[in-house]
Every structure is written in C-alpha cells, then in structure tokens.
Amino acid sequence: NAGVMQNPRHLVRRRGQEARLRCSPMKGHSHVYWYRQLPEEGLKFMVYLQKENIIDESGMPKERFSAEFPKEGPSILRIQQVVRGDSAAYFCASSPAWGGGELFFGEGSRLTVL
Amino acid sequence: DAKTTQPTSMDCAEGRAANLPCNHSTISGNEYVYWYRQIHSQGPQYIIHGLKNNETNEMASLIITEDRKSSTLILPHATLRDTAVYYCIVRLLTQGGSEKLVFGKGMKLTVNP
C-alpha cells in the first residue's frame, strides 16, 4: 500500500513564475491537507480538502495560492507569481473519511525561489 | 493556535526510556491527544493518539492523566533514530470528517549514545 506521494520532491522557480505541487493520497483516502514549513520553523496548516470540496482554507494566503482536489487525479497546490518568501517545504497529508483519525504525511515538496 | 505546551528540548541516553511531557489544560471532552514526530526534514510521522485511556502500540505508550490536562509519551527504549522534534497536538474528531492538526513548536528530543 503506497503512502502519500508528493511530486516534485524539489522544485526551483524564479520570481514571478508559477509552482504546481501535486499530492496523491493513500489509496482509499478522500481527505487531503496541505501544510507549509518555512526553514527552521514549525508546520503551518494551509488548507483541508475533500474530493471536489474545500473544507477549510483558513491557512491559505489570500492571494496567489490556490488548491484543488478533483474527482479524479491528485490534489494540486498552485502558487502563482512566486516570491522568495514562498521558499519552503510543502507537506501533504491524507486521511480516510472516517476511522483512526491519523493523518499520513508525504515526504514533502521543497520549493526554492531564486 | 496550538493548545498544548511542551518543553523546548530534552536529552535522553540511548537504551533508556524517554518520557515526553505535554500540558493541555484547556482540552475539551471530545478532543483527542495526538503525538507526531518529525525526523530531520522528513514528513511528520504519526506515533499514537488517545482520548481518556492509556494507549500502547509498537512505537510508544501514551499516559493521559485522569483530568486529561496533561499527558506523557513514553518511548520505552530510546535509540539514536528517535532523535526528532516531537509534537503533542489536541484535535477534535467529528463523524464524517476530521479537524486539521495544529502543530505547535514541538519538543526536540536528542538521544545520546
């Protein structure tokens, strides 16, 4: 049973470009969470999605950031017009609809903005 | 905001039990206590969770006080690979969905040879 898969693992972008990070949840999981971790800091919640629905986006910056979890395919975290301050590790986690309650995390995507 | 307080750091000798404390004095009756850890820059790893009763699994034991205002994570025989940042988190579970995990600063555990 494959774990949470994130890609790319490392991404380099220049200021002003777009970054797209993908997350494939564990098989059978329909809940996805995105977190951001700045260098030397803790994990900050960004957004919680279920299939085709955004449940909680209280941690998402108001501009340039968006997330989706379509009926088919991975969840996408999109950052438009990246700035240096967006350089961070972005972690995705998934959980089943109910039961257990554990979030299973991927290994993260590390974005570097030049 | 995180609802838990943990020491900033702790050292433990390899092979000894590591007892990691956590205070959650404002926990409500339907909130669970979760423990995760993050080794170096890897993705956080689930350790254990509980509501009222003490819990044990292959990784650790969780001891929750009777008033639920504090808990202790016990790693029975710490190894060098247990060196990590440990996060104690309180989380509400609702049927049909789950609340997000809110990570605090965590506690850095260093296991020494």
Tab-separated table of C-alpha atoms in Angstrom:
chain	number	residue	atom	x	y	z
A	1	ASN	CA	0.000	0.000	0.000
A	2	ALA	CA	1.815	3.070	-1.223
A	3	GLY	CA	1.978	6.032	1.094
A	4	VAL	CA	1.193	9.632	0.322
A	5	MET	CA	3.086	10.575	-2.822
A	6	GLN	CA	4.212	14.096	-3.460
A	7	ASN	CA	5.913	15.450	-6.538
A	8	PRO	CA	8.087	17.034	-7.434
A	9	ARG	CA	10.299	16.489	-4.407
A	10	HIS	CA	12.334	19.543	-5.296
A	11	LEU	CA	11.273	22.466	-7.427
A	12	VAL	CA	13.205	25.572	-8.371
A	13	ARG	CA	11.401	28.594	-9.717
A	14	ARG	CA	12.362	32.170	-10.497
A	15	ARG	CA	10.417	35.027	-9.042
A	16	GLY	CA	7.184	35.583	-10.923
A	17	GLN	CA	6.848	32.017	-12.177
A	18	GLU	CA	4.184	29.535	-11.169
A	19	ALA	CA	4.704	26.495	-8.968
A	20	ARG	CA	2.456	23.452	-9.019
A	21	LEU	CA	2.792	20.826	-6.337
A	22	ARG	CA	0.986	17.523	-6.572
A	23	CYS	CA	-0.197	15.147	-3.910
A	24	SER	CA	-1.625	11.682	-4.391
A	25	PRO	CA	-3.266	10.497	-1.167
A	26	MET	CA	-3.082	6.992	0.127
A	27	LYS	CA	-5.432	4.535	-1.535
A	28	GLY	CA	-8.916	4.874	-0.161
A	29	HIS	CA	-8.266	8.273	1.425
A	30	SER	CA	-10.573	11.097	0.462
A	31	HIS	CA	-9.269	13.865	2.736
A	32	VAL	CA	-6.182	15.898	1.903
A	33	TYR	CA	-4.376	18.518	3.972
A	34	TRP	CA	-1.601	20.864	2.900
A	35	TYR	CA	0.977	22.302	5.284
A	36	ARG	CA	3.888	24.663	4.785
A	37	GLN	CA	7.120	24.651	6.742
A	38	LEU	CA	9.468	27.589	6.443
A	39	PRO	CA	13.148	26.979	7.226
A	40	GLU	CA	13.717	26.427	10.947
A	41	GLU	CA	10.012	26.809	11.716
A	42	GLY	CA	7.075	24.544	12.508
A	43	LEU	CA	4.384	23.262	10.200
A	44	LYS	CA	1.606	25.681	9.392
A	45	PHE	CA	-1.762	24.481	8.180
A	46	MET	CA	-2.833	25.825	4.817
A	47	VAL	CA	-5.904	24.034	3.506
A	48	TYR	CA	-8.071	20.956	4.012
A	49	LEU	CA	-9.897	19.435	1.071
A	50	GLN	CA	-12.189	16.571	0.330
A	51	LYS	CA	-12.921	15.384	-3.180
A	52	GLU	CA	-14.100	18.433	-5.160
A	53	ASN	CA	-14.609	20.490	-1.999
A	54	ILE	CA	-12.525	22.886	0.031
A	55	ILE	CA	-13.449	22.308	3.666
A	56	ASP	CA	-11.103	24.691	5.473
A	57	GLU	CA	-8.806	27.201	3.798
A	58	SER	CA	-8.183	29.346	6.829
A	59	GLY	CA	-4.418	28.996	6.463
A	60	MET	CA	-4.167	29.883	2.815
A	61	PRO	CA	-2.731	33.267	1.852
A	62	LYS	CA	-5.455	35.351	0.257
A	63	GLU	CA	-3.578	35.940	-2.965
A	64	ARG	CA	-1.558	33.807	-5.352
A	65	PHE	CA	-2.298	30.490	-3.615
A	66	SER	CA	-4.988	28.016	-4.609
A	67	ALA	CA	-5.684	24.343	-4.061
A	68	GLU	CA	-7.914	21.754	-5.595
A	69	PHE	CA	-8.692	18.084	-5.177
A	70	PRO	CA	-10.595	16.944	-8.258
A	71	LYS	CA	-12.776	13.892	-8.534
A	72	GLU	CA	-10.014	12.155	-10.467
A	73	GLY	CA	-6.316	12.689	-10.027
A	74	PRO	CA	-4.073	14.207	-7.396
A	75	SER	CA	-4.579	17.262	-5.266
A	76	ILE	CA	-2.788	20.326	-6.622
A	77	LEU	CA	-1.358	23.251	-4.660
A	78	ARG	CA	-0.747	26.121	-7.036
A	79	ILE	CA	1.332	29.180	-6.275
A	80	GLN	CA	1.239	31.952	-8.833
A	81	GLN	CA	3.884	34.644	-9.262
A	82	VAL	CA	6.170	33.106	-6.678
A	83	VAL	CA	8.299	35.292	-4.431
A	84	ARG	CA	11.370	34.400	-2.392
A	85	GLY	CA	9.277	34.161	0.759
A	86	ASP	CA	7.434	31.196	-0.757
A	87	SER	CA	10.594	29.107	-0.469
A	88	ALA	CA	9.623	26.340	1.927
A	89	ALA	CA	8.789	22.689	2.292
A	90	TYR	CA	5.190	21.910	1.440
A	91	PHE	CA	3.762	18.783	3.029
A	92	CYS	CA	0.624	16.972	2.067
A	93	ALA	CA	-1.250	14.590	4.337
A	94	SER	CA	-4.235	12.353	3.776
A	95	SER	CA	-6.738	10.574	5.934
A	96	PRO	CA	-9.656	8.244	5.353
A	97	ALA	CA	-13.179	9.545	5.524
A	98	TRP	CA	-13.592	8.143	8.992
A	99	GLY	CA	-11.837	5.856	11.349
A	100	GLY	CA	-8.490	6.045	13.070
A	101	GLY	CA	-8.114	9.706	12.549
A	102	GLU	CA	-4.424	9.599	11.745
A	103	LEU	CA	-3.060	11.885	9.092
A	104	PHE	CA	-0.422	10.239	6.939
A	105	PHE	CA	2.151	12.656	5.586
A	106	GLY	CA	4.158	12.611	2.417
A	107	GLU	CA	7.851	13.432	2.267
A	108	GLY	CA	7.212	16.943	1.097
A	109	SER	CA	7.990	19.143	-1.881
A	110	ARG	CA	10.774	21.636	-1.382
A	111	LEU	CA	10.288	24.839	-3.307
A	112	THR	CA	13.191	27.182	-3.866
A	113	VAL	CA	12.512	30.571	-5.402
A	114	LEU	CA	15.538	32.263	-6.902
B	1	ASP	CA	-3.082	28.366	17.848
B	2	ALA	CA	-1.685	25.246	19.432
B	3	LYS	CA	-3.457	24.226	22.619
B	4	THR	CA	-0.504	22.394	24.121
B	5	THR	CA	2.730	23.324	25.855
B	6	GLN	CA	5.874	21.236	25.752
B	7	PRO	CA	9.449	21.741	26.931
B	8	THR	CA	11.665	23.137	24.223
B	9	SER	CA	14.119	20.284	24.329
B	10	MET	CA	15.117	17.160	26.180
B	11	ASP	CA	18.049	14.765	26.182
B	12	CYS	CA	17.904	11.044	26.752
B	13	ALA	CA	20.512	8.306	26.901
B	14	GLU	CA	20.320	5.568	24.314
B	15	GLY	CA	18.561	2.490	25.660
B	16	ARG	CA	16.770	4.372	28.391
B	17	ALA	CA	13.104	5.283	28.478
B	18	ALA	CA	12.258	8.739	27.176
B	19	ASN	CA	9.325	10.412	28.919
B	20	LEU	CA	7.997	13.367	26.951
B	21	PRO	CA	5.546	15.589	28.848
B	22	CYS	CA	2.735	17.692	27.433
B	23	ASN	CA	0.272	20.067	29.053
B	24	HIS	CA	-3.158	20.602	27.545
B	25	SER	CA	-5.105	22.186	30.377
B	26	THR	CA	-7.874	23.589	28.147
B	27	ILE	CA	-8.655	20.328	26.384
B	28	SER	CA	-12.362	19.693	25.891
B	29	GLY	CA	-14.148	16.418	26.447
B	30	ASN	CA	-14.237	15.357	22.815
B	31	GLU	CA	-10.716	16.311	21.855
B	32	TYR	CA	-8.088	13.661	21.370
B	33	VAL	CA	-4.399	13.878	22.213
B	34	TYR	CA	-2.132	13.072	19.268
B	35	TRP	CA	1.610	12.671	19.060
B	36	TYR	CA	3.632	13.076	15.902
B	37	ARG	CA	7.320	13.404	15.303
B	38	GLN	CA	9.445	14.877	12.563
B	39	ILE	CA	12.851	13.421	11.962
B	40	HIS	CA	15.195	15.955	10.395
B	41	SER	CA	13.281	17.384	7.409
B	42	GLN	CA	11.118	14.368	6.667
B	43	GLY	CA	7.337	14.364	6.698
B	44	PRO	CA	5.757	14.131	10.148
B	45	GLN	CA	5.198	10.605	11.387
B	46	TYR	CA	2.186	9.549	13.422
B	47	ILE	CA	3.061	7.938	16.743
B	48	ILE	CA	-0.053	7.443	18.822
B	49	HIS	CA	-3.276	9.067	19.954
B	50	GLY	CA	-5.783	8.698	22.781
B	51	LEU	CA	-8.878	10.169	24.381
B	52	LYS	CA	-9.046	9.081	28.003
B	53	ASN	CA	-7.417	5.715	28.458
B	54	ASN	CA	-3.757	4.976	28.283
B	55	GLU	CA	-2.692	3.633	24.916
B	56	THR	CA	0.202	1.491	23.746
B	57	ASN	CA	1.405	0.464	20.320
B	58	GLU	CA	4.601	-0.841	18.824
B	59	MET	CA	6.219	2.579	18.931
B	60	ALA	CA	5.236	4.102	22.243
B	61	SER	CA	2.887	4.400	25.184
B	62	LEU	CA	0.628	7.339	25.929
B	63	ILE	CA	-0.304	8.079	29.502
B	64	ILE	CA	-3.147	10.580	29.972
B	65	THR	CA	-3.906	11.936	33.426
B	66	GLU	CA	-7.342	11.363	34.863
B	67	ASP	CA	-8.293	15.032	34.494
B	68	ARG	CA	-6.902	14.927	30.925
B	69	LYS	CA	-4.978	18.142	31.443
B	70	SER	CA	-1.645	16.559	30.704
B	71	SER	CA	-0.110	13.503	29.125
B	72	THR	CA	3.224	11.756	28.731
B	73	LEU	CA	4.580	9.985	25.693
B	74	ILE	CA	6.906	7.153	26.625
B	75	LEU	CA	9.484	5.690	24.274
B	76	PRO	CA	10.477	2.601	26.256
B	77	HIS	CA	13.967	2.075	24.827
B	78	ALA	CA	15.153	5.165	23.015
B	79	THR	CA	17.519	4.728	20.069
B	80	LEU	CA	19.564	7.255	18.157
B	81	ARG	CA	16.949	7.143	15.408
B	82	ASP	CA	14.371	8.522	17.831
B	83	THR	CA	16.128	11.885	17.748
B	84	ALA	CA	13.447	14.179	16.338
B	85	VAL	CA	11.036	17.006	17.076
B	86	TYR	CA	8.002	15.616	18.883
B	87	TYR	CA	4.640	17.319	18.609
B	88	CYS	CA	1.802	16.948	21.085
B	89	ILE	CA	-1.481	18.030	19.495
B	90	VAL	CA	-5.088	18.130	20.641
B	91	ARG	CA	-7.593	17.525	17.931
B	92	LEU	CA	-11.327	17.285	17.578
B	93	LEU	CA	-12.702	14.368	15.625
B	94	THR	CA	-16.134	14.669	14.065
B	95	GLN	CA	-18.074	12.000	12.270
B	96	GLY	CA	-17.772	12.302	8.523
B	97	GLY	CA	-14.706	14.460	8.666
B	98	SER	CA	-11.784	15.480	10.736
B	99	GLU	CA	-10.361	18.690	12.034
B	100	LYS	CA	-6.953	19.766	10.923
B	101	LEU	CA	-3.907	19.137	13.066
B	102	VAL	CA	-2.467	22.338	14.511
B	103	PHE	CA	1.248	21.959	15.133
B	104	GLY	CA	2.990	23.965	17.809
B	105	LYS	CA	6.722	24.354	18.216
B	106	GLY	CA	7.174	20.823	19.480
B	107	MET	CA	9.998	19.490	21.596
B	108	LYS	CA	13.397	18.470	20.306
B	109	LEU	CA	14.420	15.105	21.734
B	110	THR	CA	18.073	14.231	21.392
B	111	VAL	CA	19.073	10.676	22.127
B	112	ASN	CA	22.731	10.468	23.058
B	113	PRO	CA	24.998	7.427	22.708
